[in-house]
PDB file of N, CA and C in Angstrom:
ATOM      1  N   MET Z 156       0.841  -1.188   0.000  1.00  0.00           N
ATOM      2  CA  MET Z 156       0.000   0.000   0.000  1.00  0.00           C
ATOM      3  C   MET Z 156       0.879   1.241   0.000  1.00  0.00           C
ATOM      4  N   ILE Z 157       0.496   2.246  -0.784  1.00  0.00           N
ATOM      5  CA  ILE Z 157       1.248   3.496  -0.876  1.00  0.00           C
ATOM      6  C   ILE Z 157       0.725   4.449   0.179  1.00  0.00           C
ATOM      7  N   LYS Z 158       1.643   4.993   0.962  1.00  0.00           N
ATOM      8  CA  LYS Z 158       1.255   5.953   1.988  1.00  0.00           C
ATOM      9  C   LYS Z 158       1.253   7.353   1.390  1.00  0.00           C
ATOM     10  N   PRO Z 159       0.161   8.102   1.547  1.00  0.00           N
ATOM     11  CA  PRO Z 159       0.139   9.475   1.037  1.00  0.00           C
ATOM     12  C   PRO Z 159       1.046  10.369   1.872  1.00  0.00           C
ATOM     13  N   THR Z 160       1.689  11.309   1.196  1.00  0.00           N
ATOM     14  CA  THR Z 160       2.581  12.246   1.888  1.00  0.00           C
ATOM     15  C   THR Z 160       2.267  13.661   1.448  1.00  0.00           C
ATOM     16  N   GLY Z 161       2.749  14.614   2.208  1.00  0.00           N
ATOM     17  CA  GLY Z 161       2.620  16.030   1.855  1.00  0.00           C
ATOM     18  C   GLY Z 161       1.186  16.482   1.707  1.00  0.00           C
ATOM     19  N   ARG Z 162       0.896  17.095   0.571  1.00  0.00           N
ATOM     20  CA  ARG Z 162      -0.438  17.648   0.317  1.00  0.00           C
ATOM     21  C   ARG Z 162      -1.506  16.558   0.273  1.00  0.00           C
ATOM     22  N   ARG Z 163      -1.151  15.408  -0.269  1.00  0.00           N
ATOM     23  CA  ARG Z 163      -2.124  14.318  -0.331  1.00  0.00           C
ATOM     24  C   ARG Z 163      -2.526  13.875   1.067  1.00  0.00           C
ATOM     25  N   ALA Z 164      -1.554  13.769   1.951  1.00  0.00           N
ATOM     26  CA  ALA Z 164      -1.856  13.352   3.326  1.00  0.00           C
ATOM     27  C   ALA Z 164      -2.734  14.392   4.006  1.00  0.00           C
ATOM     28  N   ALA Z 165      -2.423  15.669   3.803  1.00  0.00           N
ATOM     29  CA  ALA Z 165      -3.225  16.734   4.409  1.00  0.00           C
ATOM     30  C   ALA Z 165      -4.645  16.719   3.860  1.00  0.00           C
ATOM     31  N   ALA Z 166      -4.783  16.528   2.541  1.00  0.00           N
ATOM     32  CA  ALA Z 166      -6.109  16.497   1.930  1.00  0.00           C
ATOM     33  C   ALA Z 166      -6.898  15.291   2.415  1.00  0.00           C
ATOM     34  N   LEU Z 167      -6.224  14.151   2.524  1.00  0.00           N
ATOM     35  CA  LEU Z 167      -6.897  12.944   3.009  1.00  0.00           C
ATOM     36  C   LEU Z 167      -7.351  13.110   4.454  1.00  0.00           C
ATOM     37  N   THR Z 168      -6.491  13.683   5.270  1.00  0.00           N
ATOM     38  CA  THR Z 168      -6.829  13.930   6.673  1.00  0.00           C
ATOM     39  C   THR Z 168      -8.019  14.875   6.778  1.00  0.00           C
ATOM     40  N   MET Z 169      -8.027  15.942   5.991  1.00  0.00           N
ATOM     41  CA  MET Z 169      -9.127  16.906   6.006  1.00  0.00           C
ATOM     42  C   MET Z 169     -10.425  16.231   5.556  1.00  0.00           C
ATOM     43  N   TRP Z 170     -10.348  15.425   4.488  1.00  0.00           N
ATOM     44  CA  TRP Z 170     -11.534  14.739   3.995  1.00  0.00           C
ATOM     45  C   TRP Z 170     -12.094  13.794   5.049  1.00  0.00           C
ATOM     46  N   LEU Z 171     -11.208  13.037   5.733  1.00  0.00           N
ATOM     47  CA  LEU Z 171     -11.663  12.124   6.769  1.00  0.00           C
ATOM     48  C   LEU Z 171     -12.318  12.876   7.928  1.00  0.00           C
ATOM     49  N   ALA Z 172     -11.717  13.994   8.323  1.00  0.00           N
ATOM     50  CA  ALA Z 172     -12.283  14.792   9.419  1.00  0.00           C
ATOM     51  C   ALA Z 172     -13.648  15.350   9.036  1.00  0.00           C
ATOM     52  N   MET Z 173     -13.783  15.858   7.811  1.00  0.00           N
ATOM     53  CA  MET Z 173     -15.069  16.409   7.375  1.00  0.00           C
ATOM     54  C   MET Z 173     -16.121  15.312   7.251  1.00  0.00           C
ATOM     55  N   SER Z 174     -15.717  14.130   6.801  1.00  0.00           N
ATOM     56  CA  SER Z 174     -16.655  13.015   6.709  1.00  0.00           C
ATOM     57  C   SER Z 174     -17.150  12.602   8.087  1.00  0.00           C
ATOM     58  N   ALA Z 175     -16.228  12.561   9.047  1.00  0.00           N
ATOM     59  CA  ALA Z 175     -16.613  12.201  10.413  1.00  0.00           C
ATOM     60  C   ALA Z 175     -17.563  13.243  10.993  1.00  0.00           C
ATOM     61  N   LEU Z 176     -17.262  14.526  10.754  1.00  0.00           N
ATOM     62  CA  LEU Z 176     -18.129  15.599  11.247  1.00  0.00           C
ATOM     63  C   LEU Z 176     -19.498  15.524  10.588  1.00  0.00           C
ATOM     64  N   ALA Z 177     -19.536  15.286   9.291  1.00  0.00           N
ATOM     65  CA  ALA Z 177     -20.817  15.170   8.597  1.00  0.00           C
ATOM     66  C   ALA Z 177     -21.617  14.001   9.146  1.00  0.00           C
ATOM     67  N   GLY Z 178     -20.945  12.906   9.475  1.00  0.00           N
ATOM     68  CA  GLY Z 178     -21.630  11.766  10.057  1.00  0.00           C
ATOM     69  C   GLY Z 178     -22.214  12.100  11.408  1.00  0.00           C
ATOM     70  N   CYS Z 179     -21.488  12.844  12.222  1.00  0.00           N
ATOM     71  CA  CYS Z 179     -21.994  13.237  13.542  1.00  0.00           C
ATOM     72  C   CYS Z 179     -23.198  14.149  13.409  1.00  0.00           C
ATOM     73  N   VAL Z 180     -23.129  15.103  12.484  1.00  0.00           N
ATOM     74  CA  VAL Z 180     -24.244  16.016  12.278  1.00  0.00           C
ATOM     75  C   VAL Z 180     -25.457  15.236  11.793  1.00  0.00           C
ATOM     76  N   GLY Z 181     -25.252  14.271  10.902  1.00  0.00           N
ATOM     77  CA  GLY Z 181     -26.357  13.465  10.396  1.00  0.00           C
ATOM     78  C   GLY Z 181     -27.005  12.646  11.492  1.00  0.00           C
ATOM     79  N   LEU Z 182     -26.207  12.144  12.438  1.00  0.00           N
ATOM     80  CA  LEU Z 182     -26.767  11.366  13.526  1.00  0.00           C
ATOM     81  C   LEU Z 182     -27.594  12.220  14.462  1.00  0.00           C
ATOM     82  N   ALA Z 183     -27.193  13.471  14.618  1.00  0.00           N
ATOM     83  CA  ALA Z 183     -27.902  14.359  15.542  1.00  0.00           C
ATOM     84  C   ALA Z 183     -29.295  14.693  15.017  1.00  0.00           C
ATOM     85  N   GLY Z 184     -29.441  14.783  13.694  1.00  0.00           N
ATOM     86  CA  GLY Z 184     -30.743  15.070  13.102  1.00  0.00           C
ATOM     87  C   GLY Z 184     -31.104  16.537  13.218  1.00  0.00           C
ATOM     88  N   PRO Z 185     -32.142  16.953  12.524  1.00  0.00           N
ATOM     89  CA  PRO Z 185     -32.528  18.350  12.515  1.00  0.00           C
ATOM     90  C   PRO Z 185     -33.039  18.846  13.856  1.00  0.00           C
ATOM     91  N   SER Z 186     -33.519  17.962  14.721  1.00  0.00           N
ATOM     92  CA  SER Z 186     -34.066  18.405  15.990  1.00  0.00           C
ATOM     93  C   SER Z 186     -32.986  18.899  16.953  1.00  0.00           C
ATOM     94  N   ALA Z 187     -31.707  18.618  16.646  1.00  0.00           N
ATOM     95  CA  ALA Z 187     -30.624  19.043  17.518  1.00  0.00           C
ATOM     96  C   ALA Z 187     -30.418  20.556  17.441  1.00  0.00           C
ATOM     97  N   SER Z 188     -30.839  21.187  16.354  1.00  0.00           N
ATOM     98  CA  SER Z 188     -30.696  22.629  16.188  1.00  0.00           C
ATOM     99  C   SER Z 188     -31.998  23.318  16.576  1.00  0.00           C
ATOM    100  N   PRO Z 189     -31.945  24.205  17.554  1.00  0.00           N
ATOM    101  CA  PRO Z 189     -33.186  24.880  17.959  1.00  0.00           C
ATOM    102  C   PRO Z 189     -33.731  25.781  16.852  1.00  0.00           C
ATOM    103  N   LEU Z 190     -35.047  25.835  16.751  1.00  0.00           N
ATOM    104  CA  LEU Z 190     -35.721  26.680  15.772  1.00  0.00           C
ATOM    105  C   LEU Z 190     -36.160  27.969  16.446  1.00  0.00           C
ATOM    106  N   TYR Z 191     -35.832  29.095  15.819  1.00  0.00           N
ATOM    107  CA  TYR Z 191     -36.244  30.411  16.303  1.00  0.00           C
ATOM    108  C   TYR Z 191     -37.245  30.985  15.317  1.00  0.00           C
ATOM    109  N   ARG Z 192     -38.347  31.559  15.837  1.00  0.00           N
ATOM    110  CA  ARG Z 192     -39.355  32.248  15.029  1.00  0.00           C
ATOM    111  C   ARG Z 192     -39.312  33.727  15.415  1.00  0.00           C
ATOM    112  N   CYS Z 193     -39.266  34.575  14.393  1.00  0.00           N
ATOM    113  CA  CYS Z 193     -39.052  36.005  14.629  1.00  0.00           C
ATOM    114  C   CYS Z 193     -40.137  36.856  13.985  1.00  0.00           C
ATOM    115  N   GLU Z 194     -40.085  38.130  14.320  1.00  0.00           N
ATOM    116  CA  GLU Z 194     -40.917  39.120  13.651  1.00  0.00           C
ATOM    117  C   GLU Z 194     -40.531  39.161  12.172  1.00  0.00           C
ATOM    118  N   HIS Z 195     -41.372  39.741  11.363  1.00  0.00           N
ATOM    119  CA  HIS Z 195     -41.124  39.944   9.933  1.00  0.00           C
ATOM    120  C   HIS Z 195     -41.037  38.618   9.173  1.00  0.00           C
ATOM    121  N   GLY Z 196     -41.601  37.528   9.737  1.00  0.00           N
ATOM    122  CA  GLY Z 196     -41.610  36.241   9.050  1.00  0.00           C
ATOM    123  C   GLY Z 196     -40.273  35.532   8.976  1.00  0.00           C
ATOM    124  N   ILE Z 197     -39.340  35.929   9.794  1.00  0.00           N
ATOM    125  CA  ILE Z 197     -38.014  35.313   9.796  1.00  0.00           C
ATOM    126  C   ILE Z 197     -38.018  34.086  10.694  1.00  0.00           C
ATOM    127  N   GLU Z 198     -37.493  32.991  10.184  1.00  0.00           N
ATOM    128  CA  GLU Z 198     -37.304  31.762  10.961  1.00  0.00           C
ATOM    129  C   GLU Z 198     -35.905  31.249  10.665  1.00  0.00           C
ATOM    130  N   PHE Z 199     -35.271  30.656  11.665  1.00  0.00           N
ATOM    131  CA  PHE Z 199     -33.944  30.078  11.443  1.00  0.00           C
ATOM    132  C   PHE Z 199     -33.642  29.030  12.503  1.00  0.00           C
ATOM    133  N   THR Z 200     -32.732  28.129  12.160  1.00  0.00           N
ATOM    134  CA  THR Z 200     -32.191  27.200  13.149  1.00  0.00           C
ATOM    135  C   THR Z 200     -30.797  27.708  13.502  1.00  0.00           C
ATOM    136  N   ALA Z 201     -30.366  27.403  14.703  1.00  0.00           N
ATOM    137  CA  ALA Z 201     -29.052  27.858  15.164  1.00  0.00           C
ATOM    138  C   ALA Z 201     -28.270  26.675  15.718  1.00  0.00           C
ATOM    139  N   ARG Z 202     -27.045  26.531  15.240  1.00  0.00           N
ATOM    140  CA  ARG Z 202     -26.117  25.545  15.793  1.00  0.00           C
ATOM    141  C   ARG Z 202     -24.939  26.309  16.367  1.00  0.00           C
ATOM    142  N   PHE Z 203     -24.571  25.985  17.583  1.00  0.00           N
ATOM    143  CA  PHE Z 203     -23.480  26.664  18.265  1.00  0.00           C
ATOM    144  C   PHE Z 203     -22.304  25.709  18.364  1.00  0.00           C
ATOM    145  N   ILE Z 204     -21.187  26.087  17.746  1.00  0.00           N
ATOM    146  CA  ILE Z 204     -19.993  25.263  17.713  1.00  0.00           C
ATOM    147  C   ILE Z 204     -18.816  26.128  18.157  1.00  0.00           C
ATOM    148  N   ASP Z 205     -18.238  25.777  19.313  1.00  0.00           N
ATOM    149  CA  ASP Z 205     -17.134  26.548  19.892  1.00  0.00           C
ATOM    150  C   ASP Z 205     -17.528  28.025  19.982  1.00  0.00           C
ATOM    151  N   ASP Z 206     -16.812  28.899  19.290  1.00  0.00           N
ATOM    152  CA  ASP Z 206     -17.106  30.331  19.343  1.00  0.00           C
ATOM    153  C   ASP Z 206     -17.803  30.818  18.077  1.00  0.00           C
ATOM    154  N   THR Z 207     -18.599  29.943  17.458  1.00  0.00           N
ATOM    155  CA  THR Z 207     -19.338  30.333  16.265  1.00  0.00           C
ATOM    156  C   THR Z 207     -20.803  29.920  16.399  1.00  0.00           C
ATOM    157  N   ALA Z 208     -21.633  30.599  15.633  1.00  0.00           N
ATOM    158  CA  ALA Z 208     -23.049  30.246  15.521  1.00  0.00           C
ATOM    159  C   ALA Z 208     -23.356  30.121  14.035  1.00  0.00           C
ATOM    160  N   VAL Z 209     -24.011  29.039  13.651  1.00  0.00           N
ATOM    161  CA  VAL Z 209     -24.399  28.814  12.267  1.00  0.00           C
ATOM    162  C   VAL Z 209     -25.914  28.963  12.201  1.00  0.00           C
ATOM    163  N   LEU Z 210     -26.372  29.990  11.482  1.00  0.00           N
ATOM    164  CA  LEU Z 210     -27.801  30.256  11.344  1.00  0.00           C
ATOM    165  C   LEU Z 210     -28.232  29.874   9.938  1.00  0.00           C
ATOM    166  N   ASP Z 211     -29.299  29.100   9.844  1.00  0.00           N
ATOM    167  CA  ASP Z 211     -29.810  28.665   8.552  1.00  0.00           C
ATOM    168  C   ASP Z 211     -31.316  28.900   8.551  1.00  0.00           C
ATOM    169  N   GLY Z 212     -31.778  29.756   7.639  1.00  0.00           N
ATOM    170  CA  GLY Z 212     -33.198  30.069   7.674  1.00  0.00           C
ATOM    171  C   GLY Z 212     -33.708  30.779   6.456  1.00  0.00           C
ATOM    172  N   THR Z 213     -34.799  31.510   6.649  1.00  0.00           N
ATOM    173  CA  THR Z 213     -35.499  32.156   5.547  1.00  0.00           C
ATOM    174  C   THR Z 213     -34.682  33.258   4.880  1.00  0.00           C
ATOM    175  N   ARG Z 214     -33.713  33.811   5.565  1.00  0.00           N
ATOM    176  CA  ARG Z 214     -32.875  34.859   4.975  1.00  0.00           C
ATOM    177  C   ARG Z 214     -31.524  34.322   4.526  1.00  0.00           C
ATOM    178  N   GLY Z 215     -31.393  33.008   4.473  1.00  0.00           N
ATOM    179  CA  GLY Z 215     -30.149  32.406   3.991  1.00  0.00           C
ATOM    180  C   GLY Z 215     -29.337  31.792   5.111  1.00  0.00           C
ATOM    181  N   TYR Z 216     -28.092  31.550   4.825  1.00  0.00           N
ATOM    182  CA  TYR Z 216     -27.157  30.876   5.711  1.00  0.00           C
ATOM    183  C   TYR Z 216     -26.134  31.891   6.197  1.00  0.00           C
ATOM    184  N   ASP Z 217     -25.890  31.936   7.498  1.00  0.00           N
ATOM    185  CA  ASP Z 217     -24.903  32.867   8.053  1.00  0.00           C
ATOM    186  C   ASP Z 217     -24.010  32.161   9.054  1.00  0.00           C
ATOM    187  N   LEU Z 218     -22.726  32.447   8.973  1.00  0.00           N
ATOM    188  CA  LEU Z 218     -21.750  32.000   9.954  1.00  0.00           C
ATOM    189  C   LEU Z 218     -21.345  33.228  10.751  1.00  0.00           C
ATOM    190  N   LEU Z 219     -21.598  33.200  12.054  1.00  0.00           N
ATOM    191  CA  LEU Z 219     -21.292  34.338  12.914  1.00  0.00           C
ATOM    192  C   LEU Z 219     -20.245  33.925  13.939  1.00  0.00           C
ATOM    193  N   TYR Z 220     -19.419  34.877  14.326  1.00  0.00           N
ATOM    194  CA  TYR Z 220     -18.367  34.631  15.306  1.00  0.00           C
ATOM    195  C   TYR Z 220     -18.710  35.292  16.634  1.00  0.00           C
ATOM    196  N   ARG Z 221     -18.284  34.665  17.711  1.00  0.00           N
ATOM    197  CA  ARG Z 221     -18.542  35.194  19.064  1.00  0.00           C
ATOM    198  C   ARG Z 221     -18.014  36.606  19.153  1.00  0.00           C
ATOM    199  N   ASP Z 222     -18.799  37.461  19.754  1.00  0.00           N
ATOM    200  CA  ASP Z 222     -18.502  38.890  19.821  1.00  0.00           C
ATOM    201  C   ASP Z 222     -18.616  39.339  21.264  1.00  0.00           C
ATOM    202  N   ALA Z 223     -18.108  40.508  21.548  1.00  0.00           N
ATOM    203  CA  ALA Z 223     -18.261  41.073  22.889  1.00  0.00           C
ATOM    204  C   ALA Z 223     -19.725  41.430  23.105  1.00  0.00           C
ATOM    205  N   GLY Z 224     -20.154  41.394  24.319  1.00  0.00           N
ATOM    206  CA  GLY Z 224     -21.524  41.756  24.632  1.00  0.00           C
ATOM    207  C   GLY Z 224     -22.222  40.656  25.395  1.00  0.00           C
ATOM    208  N   GLY Z 225     -23.431  40.917  25.766  1.00  0.00           N
ATOM    209  CA  GLY Z 225     -24.192  39.962  26.563  1.00  0.00           C
ATOM    210  C   GLY Z 225     -23.923  40.178  28.037  1.00  0.00           C
ATOM    211  N   GLN Z 226     -24.891  39.811  28.837  1.00  0.00           N
ATOM    212  CA  GLN Z 226     -24.747  39.968  30.284  1.00  0.00           C
ATOM    213  C   GLN Z 226     -24.820  38.598  30.925  1.00  0.00           C
ATOM    214  N   GLY Z 227     -23.809  38.249  31.653  1.00  0.00           N
ATOM    215  CA  GLY Z 227     -23.792  36.965  32.336  1.00  0.00           C
ATOM    216  C   GLY Z 227     -23.453  35.821  31.395  1.00  0.00           C
ATOM    217  N   GLU Z 228     -23.494  34.625  31.944  1.00  0.00           N
ATOM    218  CA  GLU Z 228     -23.098  33.440  31.187  1.00  0.00           C
ATOM    219  C   GLU Z 228     -24.167  32.955  30.225  1.00  0.00           C
ATOM    220  N   THR Z 229     -25.424  33.313  30.455  1.00  0.00           N
ATOM    221  CA  THR Z 229     -26.507  32.802  29.617  1.00  0.00           C
ATOM    222  C   THR Z 229     -26.691  33.600  28.336  1.00  0.00           C
ATOM    223  N   GLN Z 230     -26.187  34.825  28.269  1.00  0.00           N
ATOM    224  CA  GLN Z 230     -26.347  35.650  27.082  1.00  0.00           C
ATOM    225  C   GLN Z 230     -25.080  35.594  26.238  1.00  0.00           C
ATOM    226  N   ALA Z 231     -25.261  35.436  24.935  1.00  0.00           N
ATOM    227  CA  ALA Z 231     -24.133  35.378  24.009  1.00  0.00           C
ATOM    228  C   ALA Z 231     -24.444  36.228  22.784  1.00  0.00           C
ATOM    229  N   VAL Z 232     -23.423  36.855  22.241  1.00  0.00           N
ATOM    230  CA  VAL Z 232     -23.563  37.711  21.065  1.00  0.00           C
ATOM    231  C   VAL Z 232     -22.618  37.193  19.982  1.00  0.00           C
ATOM    232  N   TYR Z 233     -23.150  37.076  18.766  1.00  0.00           N
ATOM    233  CA  TYR Z 233     -22.381  36.624  17.611  1.00  0.00           C
ATOM    234  C   TYR Z 233     -22.615  37.616  16.484  1.00  0.00           C
ATOM    235  N   SER Z 234     -21.613  37.811  15.615  1.00  0.00           N
ATOM    236  CA  SER Z 234     -21.804  38.759  14.512  1.00  0.00           C
ATOM    237  C   SER Z 234     -20.912  38.423  13.319  1.00  0.00           C
ATOM    238  N   ASN Z 235     -21.284  39.015  12.194  1.00  0.00           N
ATOM    239  CA  ASN Z 235     -20.471  39.066  10.988  1.00  0.00           C
ATOM    240  C   ASN Z 235     -20.789  40.411  10.340  1.00  0.00           C
ATOM    241  N   PRO Z 236     -20.205  40.757   9.213  1.00  0.00           N
ATOM    242  CA  PRO Z 236     -20.482  42.082   8.630  1.00  0.00           C
ATOM    243  C   PRO Z 236     -21.950  42.309   8.254  1.00  0.00           C
ATOM    244  N   ARG Z 237     -22.715  41.249   8.030  1.00  0.00           N
ATOM    245  CA  ARG Z 237     -24.117  41.363   7.593  1.00  0.00           C
ATOM    246  C   ARG Z 237     -25.106  41.449   8.736  1.00  0.00           C
ATOM    247  N   MET Z 238     -24.793  40.806   9.879  1.00  0.00           N
ATOM    248  CA  MET Z 238     -25.771  40.759  10.960  1.00  0.00           C
ATOM    249  C   MET Z 238     -25.112  40.564  12.315  1.00  0.00           C
ATOM    250  N   ARG Z 239     -25.922  40.811  13.347  1.00  0.00           N
ATOM    251  CA  ARG Z 239     -25.524  40.591  14.739  1.00  0.00           C
ATOM    252  C   ARG Z 239     -26.681  39.859  15.415  1.00  0.00           C
ATOM    253  N   ALA Z 240     -26.370  38.802  16.148  1.00  0.00           N
ATOM    254  CA  ALA Z 240     -27.399  38.006  16.820  1.00  0.00           C
ATOM    255  C   ALA Z 240     -27.087  37.938  18.306  1.00  0.00           C
ATOM    256  N   GLU Z 241     -28.107  38.192  19.108  1.00  0.00           N
ATOM    257  CA  GLU Z 241     -27.977  38.146  20.567  1.00  0.00           C
ATOM    258  C   GLU Z 241     -28.890  37.037  21.077  1.00  0.00           C
ATOM    259  N   PHE Z 242     -28.331  36.069  21.783  1.00  0.00           N
ATOM    260  CA  PHE Z 242     -29.073  34.915  22.279  1.00  0.00           C
ATOM    261  C   PHE Z 242     -29.111  34.910  23.800  1.00  0.00           C
ATOM    262  N   GLY Z 243     -30.085  34.162  24.346  1.00  0.00           N
ATOM    263  CA  GLY Z 243     -30.195  34.007  25.801  1.00  0.00           C
ATOM    264  C   GLY Z 243     -30.883  35.171  26.478  1.00  0.00           C
ATOM    265  N   LEU Z 244     -31.738  35.864  25.753  1.00  0.00           N
ATOM    266  CA  LEU Z 244     -32.430  37.034  26.301  1.00  0.00           C
ATOM    267  C   LEU Z 244     -33.768  36.634  26.914  1.00  0.00           C
ATOM    268  N   GLY Z 245     -34.379  37.563  27.616  1.00  0.00           N
ATOM    269  CA  GLY Z 245     -35.684  37.328  28.229  1.00  0.00           C
ATOM    270  C   GLY Z 245     -35.567  36.583  29.540  1.00  0.00           C
ATOM    271  N   ALA Z 246     -36.678  36.523  30.256  1.00  0.00           N
ATOM    272  CA  ALA Z 246     -36.692  35.874  31.573  1.00  0.00           C
ATOM    273  C   ALA Z 246     -36.360  34.390  31.478  1.00  0.00           C
ATOM    274  N   SER Z 247     -36.783  33.736  30.400  1.00  0.00           N
ATOM    275  CA  SER Z 247     -36.546  32.296  30.250  1.00  0.00           C
ATOM    276  C   SER Z 247     -35.247  31.987  29.514  1.00  0.00           C
ATOM    277  N   GLY Z 248     -34.630  32.993  28.901  1.00  0.00           N
ATOM    278  CA  GLY Z 248     -33.418  32.770  28.117  1.00  0.00           C
ATOM    279  C   GLY Z 248     -33.690  32.211  26.734  1.00  0.00           C
ATOM    280  N   ARG Z 249     -34.977  32.148  26.320  1.00  0.00           N
ATOM    281  CA  ARG Z 249     -35.371  31.583  25.035  1.00  0.00           C
ATOM    282  C   ARG Z 249     -35.507  32.640  23.940  1.00  0.00           C
ATOM    283  N   GLU Z 250     -35.261  33.889  24.277  1.00  0.00           N
ATOM    284  CA  GLU Z 250     -35.438  34.951  23.289  1.00  0.00           C
ATOM    285  C   GLU Z 250     -34.110  35.340  22.663  1.00  0.00           C
ATOM    286  N   ALA Z 251     -34.201  35.898  21.455  1.00  0.00           N
ATOM    287  CA  ALA Z 251     -33.027  36.369  20.732  1.00  0.00           C
ATOM    288  C   ALA Z 251     -33.398  37.626  19.962  1.00  0.00           C
ATOM    289  N   VAL Z 252     -32.394  38.360  19.533  1.00  0.00           N
ATOM    290  CA  VAL Z 252     -32.597  39.547  18.698  1.00  0.00           C
ATOM    291  C   VAL Z 252     -31.617  39.469  17.540  1.00  0.00           C
ATOM    292  N   LEU Z 253     -32.139  39.667  16.328  1.00  0.00           N
ATOM    293  CA  LEU Z 253     -31.300  39.760  15.139  1.00  0.00           C
ATOM    294  C   LEU Z 253     -31.250  41.211  14.713  1.00  0.00           C
ATOM    295  N   ARG Z 254     -30.060  41.688  14.410  1.00  0.00           N
ATOM    296  CA  ARG Z 254     -29.881  43.070  13.943  1.00  0.00           C
ATOM    297  C   ARG Z 254     -29.168  43.030  12.593  1.00  0.00           C
ATOM    298  N   TYR Z 255     -29.809  43.618  11.603  1.00  0.00           N
ATOM    299  CA  TYR Z 255     -29.240  43.736  10.259  1.00  0.00           C
ATOM    300  C   TYR Z 255     -28.913  45.212  10.037  1.00  0.00           C
ATOM    301  N   PRO Z 256     -27.697  45.646  10.322  1.00  0.00           N
ATOM    302  CA  PRO Z 256     -27.378  47.079  10.268  1.00  0.00           C
ATOM    303  C   PRO Z 256     -27.441  47.678   8.867  1.00  0.00           C
ATOM    304  N   LEU Z 257     -27.265  46.894   7.815  1.00  0.00           N
ATOM    305  CA  LEU Z 257     -27.276  47.442   6.467  1.00  0.00           C
ATOM    306  C   LEU Z 257     -28.687  47.728   5.955  1.00  0.00           C
ATOM    307  N   LEU Z 258     -29.729  47.137   6.569  1.00  0.00           N
ATOM    308  CA  LEU Z 258     -31.087  47.310   6.047  1.00  0.00           C
ATOM    309  C   LEU Z 258     -31.771  48.589   6.520  1.00  0.00           C
ATOM    310  N   PRO Z 259     -31.807  49.119   7.636  1.00  0.00           N
ATOM    311  CA  PRO Z 259     -31.631  48.572   8.988  1.00  0.00           C
ATOM    312  C   PRO Z 259     -32.898  47.832   9.417  1.00  0.00           C
ATOM    313  N   LEU Z 260     -32.697  46.714  10.086  1.00  0.00           N
ATOM    314  CA  LEU Z 260     -33.799  45.878  10.537  1.00  0.00           C
ATOM    315  C   LEU Z 260     -33.426  45.232  11.859  1.00  0.00           C
ATOM    316  N   VAL Z 261     -34.385  45.212  12.780  1.00  0.00           N
ATOM    317  CA  VAL Z 261     -34.222  44.511  14.056  1.00  0.00           C
ATOM    318  C   VAL Z 261     -35.409  43.576  14.186  1.00  0.00           C
ATOM    319  N   ALA Z 262     -35.123  42.305  14.507  1.00  0.00           N
ATOM    320  CA  ALA Z 262     -36.197  41.313  14.646  1.00  0.00           C
ATOM    321  C   ALA Z 262     -36.048  40.619  15.988  1.00  0.00           C
ATOM    322  N   ARG Z 263     -37.137  40.620  16.756  1.00  0.00           N
ATOM    323  CA  ARG Z 263     -37.169  39.883  18.030  1.00  0.00           C
ATOM    324  C   ARG Z 263     -37.621  38.467  17.738  1.00  0.00           C
ATOM    325  N   CYS Z 264     -36.985  37.500  18.409  1.00  0.00           N
ATOM    326  CA  CYS Z 264     -37.229  36.087  18.120  1.00  0.00           C
ATOM    327  C   CYS Z 264     -37.446  35.321  19.415  1.00  0.00           C
ATOM    328  N   VAL Z 265     -38.073  34.141  19.267  1.00  0.00           N
ATOM    329  CA  VAL Z 265     -38.248  33.228  20.396  1.00  0.00           C
ATOM    330  C   VAL Z 265     -37.953  31.817  19.918  1.00  0.00           C
ATOM    331  N   ARG Z 266     -37.296  31.048  20.769  1.00  0.00           N
ATOM    332  CA  ARG Z 266     -36.946  29.657  20.460  1.00  0.00           C
ATOM    333  C   ARG Z 266     -38.129  28.748  20.752  1.00  0.00           C
ATOM    334  N   ASP Z 267     -38.439  27.858  19.828  1.00  0.00           N
ATOM    335  CA  ASP Z 267     -39.506  26.862  20.050  1.00  0.00           C
ATOM    336  C   ASP Z 267     -39.121  25.909  21.141  1.00  0.00           C
TER     337      ASP Z 267
END
């Protein structure tokens, strides 16, 4: 058997890691990502991985990075140049706010 080296080894390692991650995500199923319903007909699911949030919904797909802000351990803020999302709001911690500074639009959301 020929052992891959250099770029081939790196590409093979990356492919194996992505395949394993895809398998884990597939096992978790869609119910693992909480669904948020917002004003203005916006709906999205959110997956939180390390210091990122992946939002997938009616306004498209967004990858946001952990940002400064939030009060206490239950509140978290994520952003990218297109939007800012604040999670863990409200008395129950099930509320969120999406801010689209370029539109400008603010949408209040609640997790199902």
